[in-house]
PDB file of C-alpha atoms in Angstrom:
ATOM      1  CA  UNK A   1       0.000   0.000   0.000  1.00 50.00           C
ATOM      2  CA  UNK A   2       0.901   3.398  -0.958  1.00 53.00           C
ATOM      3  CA  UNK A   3       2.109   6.013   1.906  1.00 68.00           C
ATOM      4  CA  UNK A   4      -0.995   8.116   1.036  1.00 85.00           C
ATOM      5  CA  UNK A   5      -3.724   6.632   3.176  1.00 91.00           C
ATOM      6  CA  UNK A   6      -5.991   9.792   2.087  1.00 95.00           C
ATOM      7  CA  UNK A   7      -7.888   8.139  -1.295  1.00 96.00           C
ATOM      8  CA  UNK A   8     -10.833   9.119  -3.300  1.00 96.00           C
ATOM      9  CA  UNK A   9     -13.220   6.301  -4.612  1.00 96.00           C
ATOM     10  CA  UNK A  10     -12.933   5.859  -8.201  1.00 97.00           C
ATOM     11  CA  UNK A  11     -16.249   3.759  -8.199  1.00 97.00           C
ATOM     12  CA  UNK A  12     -19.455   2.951  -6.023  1.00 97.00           C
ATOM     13  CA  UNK A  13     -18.473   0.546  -3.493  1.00 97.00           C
ATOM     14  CA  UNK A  14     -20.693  -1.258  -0.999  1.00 96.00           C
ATOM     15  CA  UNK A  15     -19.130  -0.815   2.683  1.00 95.00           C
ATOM     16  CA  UNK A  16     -19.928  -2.479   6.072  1.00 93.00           C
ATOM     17  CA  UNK A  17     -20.764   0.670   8.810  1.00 93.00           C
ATOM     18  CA  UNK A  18     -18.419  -0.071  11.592  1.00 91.00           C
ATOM     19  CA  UNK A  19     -19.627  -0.997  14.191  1.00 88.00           C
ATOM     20  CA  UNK A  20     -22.691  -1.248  13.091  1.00 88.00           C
ATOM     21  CA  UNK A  21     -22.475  -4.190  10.297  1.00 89.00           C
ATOM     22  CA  UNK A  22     -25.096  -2.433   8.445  1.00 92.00           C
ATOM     23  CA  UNK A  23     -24.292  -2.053   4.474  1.00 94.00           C
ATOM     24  CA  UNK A  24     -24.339   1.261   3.205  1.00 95.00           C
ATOM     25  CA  UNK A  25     -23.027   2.467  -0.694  1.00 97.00           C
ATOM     26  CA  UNK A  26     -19.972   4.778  -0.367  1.00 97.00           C
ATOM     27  CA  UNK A  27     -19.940   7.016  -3.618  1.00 97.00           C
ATOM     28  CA  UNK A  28     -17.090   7.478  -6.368  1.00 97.00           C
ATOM     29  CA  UNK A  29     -15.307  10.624  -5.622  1.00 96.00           C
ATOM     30  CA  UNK A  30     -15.933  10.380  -2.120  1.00 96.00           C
ATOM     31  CA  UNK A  31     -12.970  10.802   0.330  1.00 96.00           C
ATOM     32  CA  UNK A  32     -11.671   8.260   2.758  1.00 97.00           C
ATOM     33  CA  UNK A  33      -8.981   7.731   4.467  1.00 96.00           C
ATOM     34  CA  UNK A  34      -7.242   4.081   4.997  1.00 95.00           C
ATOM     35  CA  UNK A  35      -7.120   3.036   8.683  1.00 91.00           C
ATOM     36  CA  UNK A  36      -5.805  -0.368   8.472  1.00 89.00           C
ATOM     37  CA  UNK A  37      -5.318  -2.828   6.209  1.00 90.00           C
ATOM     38  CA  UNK A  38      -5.835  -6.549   7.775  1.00 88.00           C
ATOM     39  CA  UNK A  39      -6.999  -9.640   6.352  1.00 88.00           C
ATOM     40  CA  UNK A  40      -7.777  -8.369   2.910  1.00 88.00           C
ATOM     41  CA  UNK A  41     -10.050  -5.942   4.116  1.00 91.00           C
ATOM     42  CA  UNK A  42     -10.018  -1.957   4.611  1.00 93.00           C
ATOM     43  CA  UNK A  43     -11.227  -0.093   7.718  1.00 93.00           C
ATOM     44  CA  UNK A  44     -11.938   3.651   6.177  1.00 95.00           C
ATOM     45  CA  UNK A  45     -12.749   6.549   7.531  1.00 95.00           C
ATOM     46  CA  UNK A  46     -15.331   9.008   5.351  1.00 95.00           C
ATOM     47  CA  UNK A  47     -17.257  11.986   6.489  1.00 94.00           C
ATOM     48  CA  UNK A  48     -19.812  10.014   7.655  1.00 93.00           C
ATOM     49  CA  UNK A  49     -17.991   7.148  10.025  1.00 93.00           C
ATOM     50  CA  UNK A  50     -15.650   4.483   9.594  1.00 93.00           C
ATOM     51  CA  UNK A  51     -16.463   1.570   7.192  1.00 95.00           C
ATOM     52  CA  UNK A  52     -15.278  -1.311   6.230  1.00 92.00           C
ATOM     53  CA  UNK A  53     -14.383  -2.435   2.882  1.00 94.00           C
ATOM     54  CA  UNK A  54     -13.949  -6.042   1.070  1.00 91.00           C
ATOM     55  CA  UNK A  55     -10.936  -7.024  -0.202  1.00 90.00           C
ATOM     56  CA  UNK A  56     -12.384  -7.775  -3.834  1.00 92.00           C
ATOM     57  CA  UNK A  57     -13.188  -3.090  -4.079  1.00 95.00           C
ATOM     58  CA  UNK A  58      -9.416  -2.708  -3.357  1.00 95.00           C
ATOM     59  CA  UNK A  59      -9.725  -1.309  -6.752  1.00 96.00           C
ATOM     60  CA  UNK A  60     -11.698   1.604  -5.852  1.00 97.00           C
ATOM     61  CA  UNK A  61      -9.493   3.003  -3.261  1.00 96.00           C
ATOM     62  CA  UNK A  62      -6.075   2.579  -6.229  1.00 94.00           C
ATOM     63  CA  UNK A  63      -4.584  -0.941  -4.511  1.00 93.00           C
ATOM     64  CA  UNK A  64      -4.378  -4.289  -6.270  1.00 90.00           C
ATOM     65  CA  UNK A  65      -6.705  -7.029  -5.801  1.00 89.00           C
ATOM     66  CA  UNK A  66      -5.012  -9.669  -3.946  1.00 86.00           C
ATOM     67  CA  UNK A  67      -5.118 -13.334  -5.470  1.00 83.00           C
ATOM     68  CA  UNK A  68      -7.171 -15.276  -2.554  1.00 81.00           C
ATOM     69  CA  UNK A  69      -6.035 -18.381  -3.888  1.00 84.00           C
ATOM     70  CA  UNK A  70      -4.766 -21.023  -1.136  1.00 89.00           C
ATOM     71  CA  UNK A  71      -1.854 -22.904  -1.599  1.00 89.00           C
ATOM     72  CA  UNK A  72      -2.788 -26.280   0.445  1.00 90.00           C
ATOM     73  CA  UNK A  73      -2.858 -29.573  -0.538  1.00 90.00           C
ATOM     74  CA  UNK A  74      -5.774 -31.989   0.646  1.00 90.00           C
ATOM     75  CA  UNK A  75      -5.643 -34.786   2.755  1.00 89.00           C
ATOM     76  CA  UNK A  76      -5.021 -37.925   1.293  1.00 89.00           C
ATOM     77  CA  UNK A  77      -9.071 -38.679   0.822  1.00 89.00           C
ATOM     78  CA  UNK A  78      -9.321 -35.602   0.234  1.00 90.00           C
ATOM     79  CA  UNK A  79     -10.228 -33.895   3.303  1.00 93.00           C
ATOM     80  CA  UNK A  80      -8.604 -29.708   3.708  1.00 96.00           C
ATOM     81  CA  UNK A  81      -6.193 -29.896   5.673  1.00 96.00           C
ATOM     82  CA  UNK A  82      -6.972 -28.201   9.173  1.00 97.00           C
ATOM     83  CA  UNK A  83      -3.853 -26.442   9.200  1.00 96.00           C
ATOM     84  CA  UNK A  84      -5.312 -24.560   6.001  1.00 97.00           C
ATOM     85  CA  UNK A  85      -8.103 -23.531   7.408  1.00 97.00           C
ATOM     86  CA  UNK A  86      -6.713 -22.619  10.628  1.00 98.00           C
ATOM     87  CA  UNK A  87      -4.379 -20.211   8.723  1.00 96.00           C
ATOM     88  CA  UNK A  88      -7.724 -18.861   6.936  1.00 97.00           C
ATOM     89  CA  UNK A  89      -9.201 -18.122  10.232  1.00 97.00           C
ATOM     90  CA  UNK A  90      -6.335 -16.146  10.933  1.00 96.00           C
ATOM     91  CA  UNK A  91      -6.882 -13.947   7.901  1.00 94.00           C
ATOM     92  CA  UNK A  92      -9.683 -12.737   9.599  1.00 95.00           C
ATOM     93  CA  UNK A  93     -10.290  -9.702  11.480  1.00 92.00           C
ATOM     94  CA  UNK A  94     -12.470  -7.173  13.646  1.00 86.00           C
ATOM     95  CA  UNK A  95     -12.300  -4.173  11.660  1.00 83.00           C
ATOM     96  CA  UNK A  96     -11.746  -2.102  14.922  1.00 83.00           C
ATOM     97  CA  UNK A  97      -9.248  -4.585  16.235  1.00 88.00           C
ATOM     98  CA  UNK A  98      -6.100  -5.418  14.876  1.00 89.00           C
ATOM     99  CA  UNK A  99      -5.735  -8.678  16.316  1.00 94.00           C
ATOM    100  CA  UNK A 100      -7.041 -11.501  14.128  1.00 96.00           C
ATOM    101  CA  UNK A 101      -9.975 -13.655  15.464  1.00 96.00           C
ATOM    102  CA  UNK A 102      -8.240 -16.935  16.294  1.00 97.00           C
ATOM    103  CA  UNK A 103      -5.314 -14.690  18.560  1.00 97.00           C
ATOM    104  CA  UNK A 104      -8.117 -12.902  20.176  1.00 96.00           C
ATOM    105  CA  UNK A 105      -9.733 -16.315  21.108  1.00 97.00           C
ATOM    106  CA  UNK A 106     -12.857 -15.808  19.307  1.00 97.00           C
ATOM    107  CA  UNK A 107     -12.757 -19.405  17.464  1.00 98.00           C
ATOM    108  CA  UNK A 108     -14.228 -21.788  19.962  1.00 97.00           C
ATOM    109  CA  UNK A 109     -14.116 -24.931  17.882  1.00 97.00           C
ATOM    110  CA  UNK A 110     -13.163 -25.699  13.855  1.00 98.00           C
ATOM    111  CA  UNK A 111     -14.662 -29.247  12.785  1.00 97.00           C
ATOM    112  CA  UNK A 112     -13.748 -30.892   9.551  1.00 97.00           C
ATOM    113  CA  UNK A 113     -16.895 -33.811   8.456  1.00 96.00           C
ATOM    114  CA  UNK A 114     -17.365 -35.771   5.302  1.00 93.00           C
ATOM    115  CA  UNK A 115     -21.145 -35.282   3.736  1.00 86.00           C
ATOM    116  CA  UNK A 116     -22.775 -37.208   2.488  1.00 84.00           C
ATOM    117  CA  UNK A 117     -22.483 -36.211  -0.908  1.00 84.00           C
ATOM    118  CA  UNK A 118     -19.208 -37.163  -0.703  1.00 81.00           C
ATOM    119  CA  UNK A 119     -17.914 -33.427  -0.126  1.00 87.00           C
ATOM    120  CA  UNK A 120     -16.399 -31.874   3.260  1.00 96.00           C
ATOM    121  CA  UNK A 121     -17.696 -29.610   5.658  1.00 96.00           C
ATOM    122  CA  UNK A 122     -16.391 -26.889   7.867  1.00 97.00           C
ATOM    123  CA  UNK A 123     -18.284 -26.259  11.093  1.00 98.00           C
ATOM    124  CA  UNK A 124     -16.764 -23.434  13.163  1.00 98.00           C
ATOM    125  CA  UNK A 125     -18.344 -21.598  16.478  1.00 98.00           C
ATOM    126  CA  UNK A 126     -17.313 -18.333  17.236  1.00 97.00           C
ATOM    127  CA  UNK A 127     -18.053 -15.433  19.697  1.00 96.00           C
ATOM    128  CA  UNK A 128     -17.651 -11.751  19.321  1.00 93.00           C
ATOM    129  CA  UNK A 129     -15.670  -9.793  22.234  1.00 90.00           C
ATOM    130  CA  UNK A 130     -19.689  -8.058  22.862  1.00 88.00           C
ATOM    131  CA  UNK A 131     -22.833  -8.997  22.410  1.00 86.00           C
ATOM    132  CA  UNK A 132     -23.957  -5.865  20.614  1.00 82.00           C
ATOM    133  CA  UNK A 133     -21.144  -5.753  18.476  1.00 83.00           C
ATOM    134  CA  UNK A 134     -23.571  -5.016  14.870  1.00 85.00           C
ATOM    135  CA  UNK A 135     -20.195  -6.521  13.153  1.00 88.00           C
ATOM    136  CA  UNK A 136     -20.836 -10.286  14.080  1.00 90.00           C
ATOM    137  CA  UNK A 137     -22.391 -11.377  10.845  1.00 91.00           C
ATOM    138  CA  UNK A 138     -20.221  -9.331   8.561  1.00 91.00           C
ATOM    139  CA  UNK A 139     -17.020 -10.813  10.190  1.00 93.00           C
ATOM    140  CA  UNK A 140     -18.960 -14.608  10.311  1.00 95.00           C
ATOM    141  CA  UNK A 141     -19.462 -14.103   6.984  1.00 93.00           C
ATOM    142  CA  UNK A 142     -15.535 -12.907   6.356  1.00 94.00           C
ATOM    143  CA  UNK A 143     -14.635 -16.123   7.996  1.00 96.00           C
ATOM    144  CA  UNK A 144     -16.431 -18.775   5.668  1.00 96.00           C
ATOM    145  CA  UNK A 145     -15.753 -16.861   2.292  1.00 94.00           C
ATOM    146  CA  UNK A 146     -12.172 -17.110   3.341  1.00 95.00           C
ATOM    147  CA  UNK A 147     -12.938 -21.323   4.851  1.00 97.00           C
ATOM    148  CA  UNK A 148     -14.364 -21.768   1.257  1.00 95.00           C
ATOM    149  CA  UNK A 149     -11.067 -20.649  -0.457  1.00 94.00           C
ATOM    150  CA  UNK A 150      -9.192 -23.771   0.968  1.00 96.00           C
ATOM    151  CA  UNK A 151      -9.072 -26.895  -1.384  1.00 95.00           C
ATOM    152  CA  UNK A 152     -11.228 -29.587  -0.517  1.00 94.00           C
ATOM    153  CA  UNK A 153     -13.799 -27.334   1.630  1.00 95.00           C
ATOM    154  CA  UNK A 154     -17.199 -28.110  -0.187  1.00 94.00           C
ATOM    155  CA  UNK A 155     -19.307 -26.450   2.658  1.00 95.00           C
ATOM    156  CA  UNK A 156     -18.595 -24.099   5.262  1.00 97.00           C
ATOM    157  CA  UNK A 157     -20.787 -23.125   8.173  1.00 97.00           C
ATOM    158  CA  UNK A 158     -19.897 -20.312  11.069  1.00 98.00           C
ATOM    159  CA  UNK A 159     -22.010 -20.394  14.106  1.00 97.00           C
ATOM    160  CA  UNK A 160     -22.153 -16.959  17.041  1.00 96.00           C
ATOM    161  CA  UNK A 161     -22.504 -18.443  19.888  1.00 95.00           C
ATOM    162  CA  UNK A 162     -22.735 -16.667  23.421  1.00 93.00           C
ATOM    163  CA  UNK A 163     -21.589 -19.786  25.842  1.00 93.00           C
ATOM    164  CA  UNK A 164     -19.529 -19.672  27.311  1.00 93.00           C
ATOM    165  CA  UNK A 165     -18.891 -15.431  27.259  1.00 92.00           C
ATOM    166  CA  UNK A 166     -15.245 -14.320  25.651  1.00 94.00           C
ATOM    167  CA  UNK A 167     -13.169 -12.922  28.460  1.00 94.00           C
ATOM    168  CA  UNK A 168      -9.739 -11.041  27.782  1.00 94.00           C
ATOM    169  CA  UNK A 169      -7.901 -14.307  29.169  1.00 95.00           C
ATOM    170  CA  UNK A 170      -8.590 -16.115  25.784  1.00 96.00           C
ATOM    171  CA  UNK A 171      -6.414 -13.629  23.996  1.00 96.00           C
ATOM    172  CA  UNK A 172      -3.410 -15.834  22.862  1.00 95.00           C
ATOM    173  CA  UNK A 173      -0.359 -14.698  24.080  1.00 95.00           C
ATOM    174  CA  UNK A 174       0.996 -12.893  20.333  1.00 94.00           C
ATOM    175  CA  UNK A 175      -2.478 -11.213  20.637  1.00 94.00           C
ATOM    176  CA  UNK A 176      -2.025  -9.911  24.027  1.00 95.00           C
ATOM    177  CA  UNK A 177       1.369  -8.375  23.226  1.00 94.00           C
ATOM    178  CA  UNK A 178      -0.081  -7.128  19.399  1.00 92.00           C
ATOM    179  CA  UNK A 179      -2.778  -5.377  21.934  1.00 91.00           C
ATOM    180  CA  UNK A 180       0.004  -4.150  24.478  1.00 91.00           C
ATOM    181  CA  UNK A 181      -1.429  -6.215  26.881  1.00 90.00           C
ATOM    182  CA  UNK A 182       1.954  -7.769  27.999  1.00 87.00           C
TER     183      UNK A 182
END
């Protein structure tokens, strides 16, 4: 990325309201300005909040549209291998935190399962650091676009769940110094 975070939108681009979730059409020739950039996505700042902005518009703001492609290789029947989408779930983050979701202990379980079409399936349950956090399905959703990249993923499914509540003590220990906790 350029050193000029201050951009103007060369095209109509739908954005995420932080922290909200709710979508909202930022305008070509509008002005932002790039917060971060984590996980293939864009936290911006416009006149009107902060947003945040898919990978795939990169365009729209003058950066390159990143090749999502995953170099893994299956299992030997087939199966993604966990470490894959482990390292997917890592590509994923809060747009107002800049710690990714499995470091800030928000992945509570990943499970790999054959279907019975003969496909495989990605169940994963995850929490959100609140309750009212209006981000939760936009950063769900974040999590099995990127689950569906990985080869041999057929089917991806990510659950919110509330039980048991996150607590700062789930941070992993990289998070916690990323955060300045330690």
């Amino acid at each position: 990325m350029s050193d000029n975070r201050e951009r103007t939108l060369s095209r109509d681009v739908t954005a995420s309201q932080i922290p909200s979730g709710d979508k909202h059409t930022l305008f070509a020739s509008s002005k932002v300005f790039i917060h971060q950039v984590l996980g293939g996505s864009y936290t911006v700042q416009t006149d009107t909040g902060l947003y945040r902005l898919d990978g795939k518009d990169a365009d729209a703001i003058g950066e390159t549209v990143k090749d999502l492609t995953v170099q893994a290789a299956t299992l030997a029947d087939g199966a993604p291998d966990p470490d894959a989408v482990w390292g997917q779930l890592r590509q994923v983050f809060d747009p107002e935190i800049p710690v990714n979701i499995v470091d800030l202990g928000l992945v509570y379980s990943m499970d790999i399962s054959k279907a019975d079409d003969g496909g495989h399936k990605v169940d994963v349950a995850m929490t959100l650091t609140a309750p009212g956090c209006g981000m939760g399905p936009v950063i769900a959703e974040d999590a099995k676009s990127k689950i569906l990249l990985v080869p041999g993923v057929a089917n991806a499914e990510v659950r919110i769940t509330w039980e048991p509540a996150w607590n700062q003590s789930m941070i992993s220990e990289e998070g916690k110094m990323k955060l300045g906790l330690i």
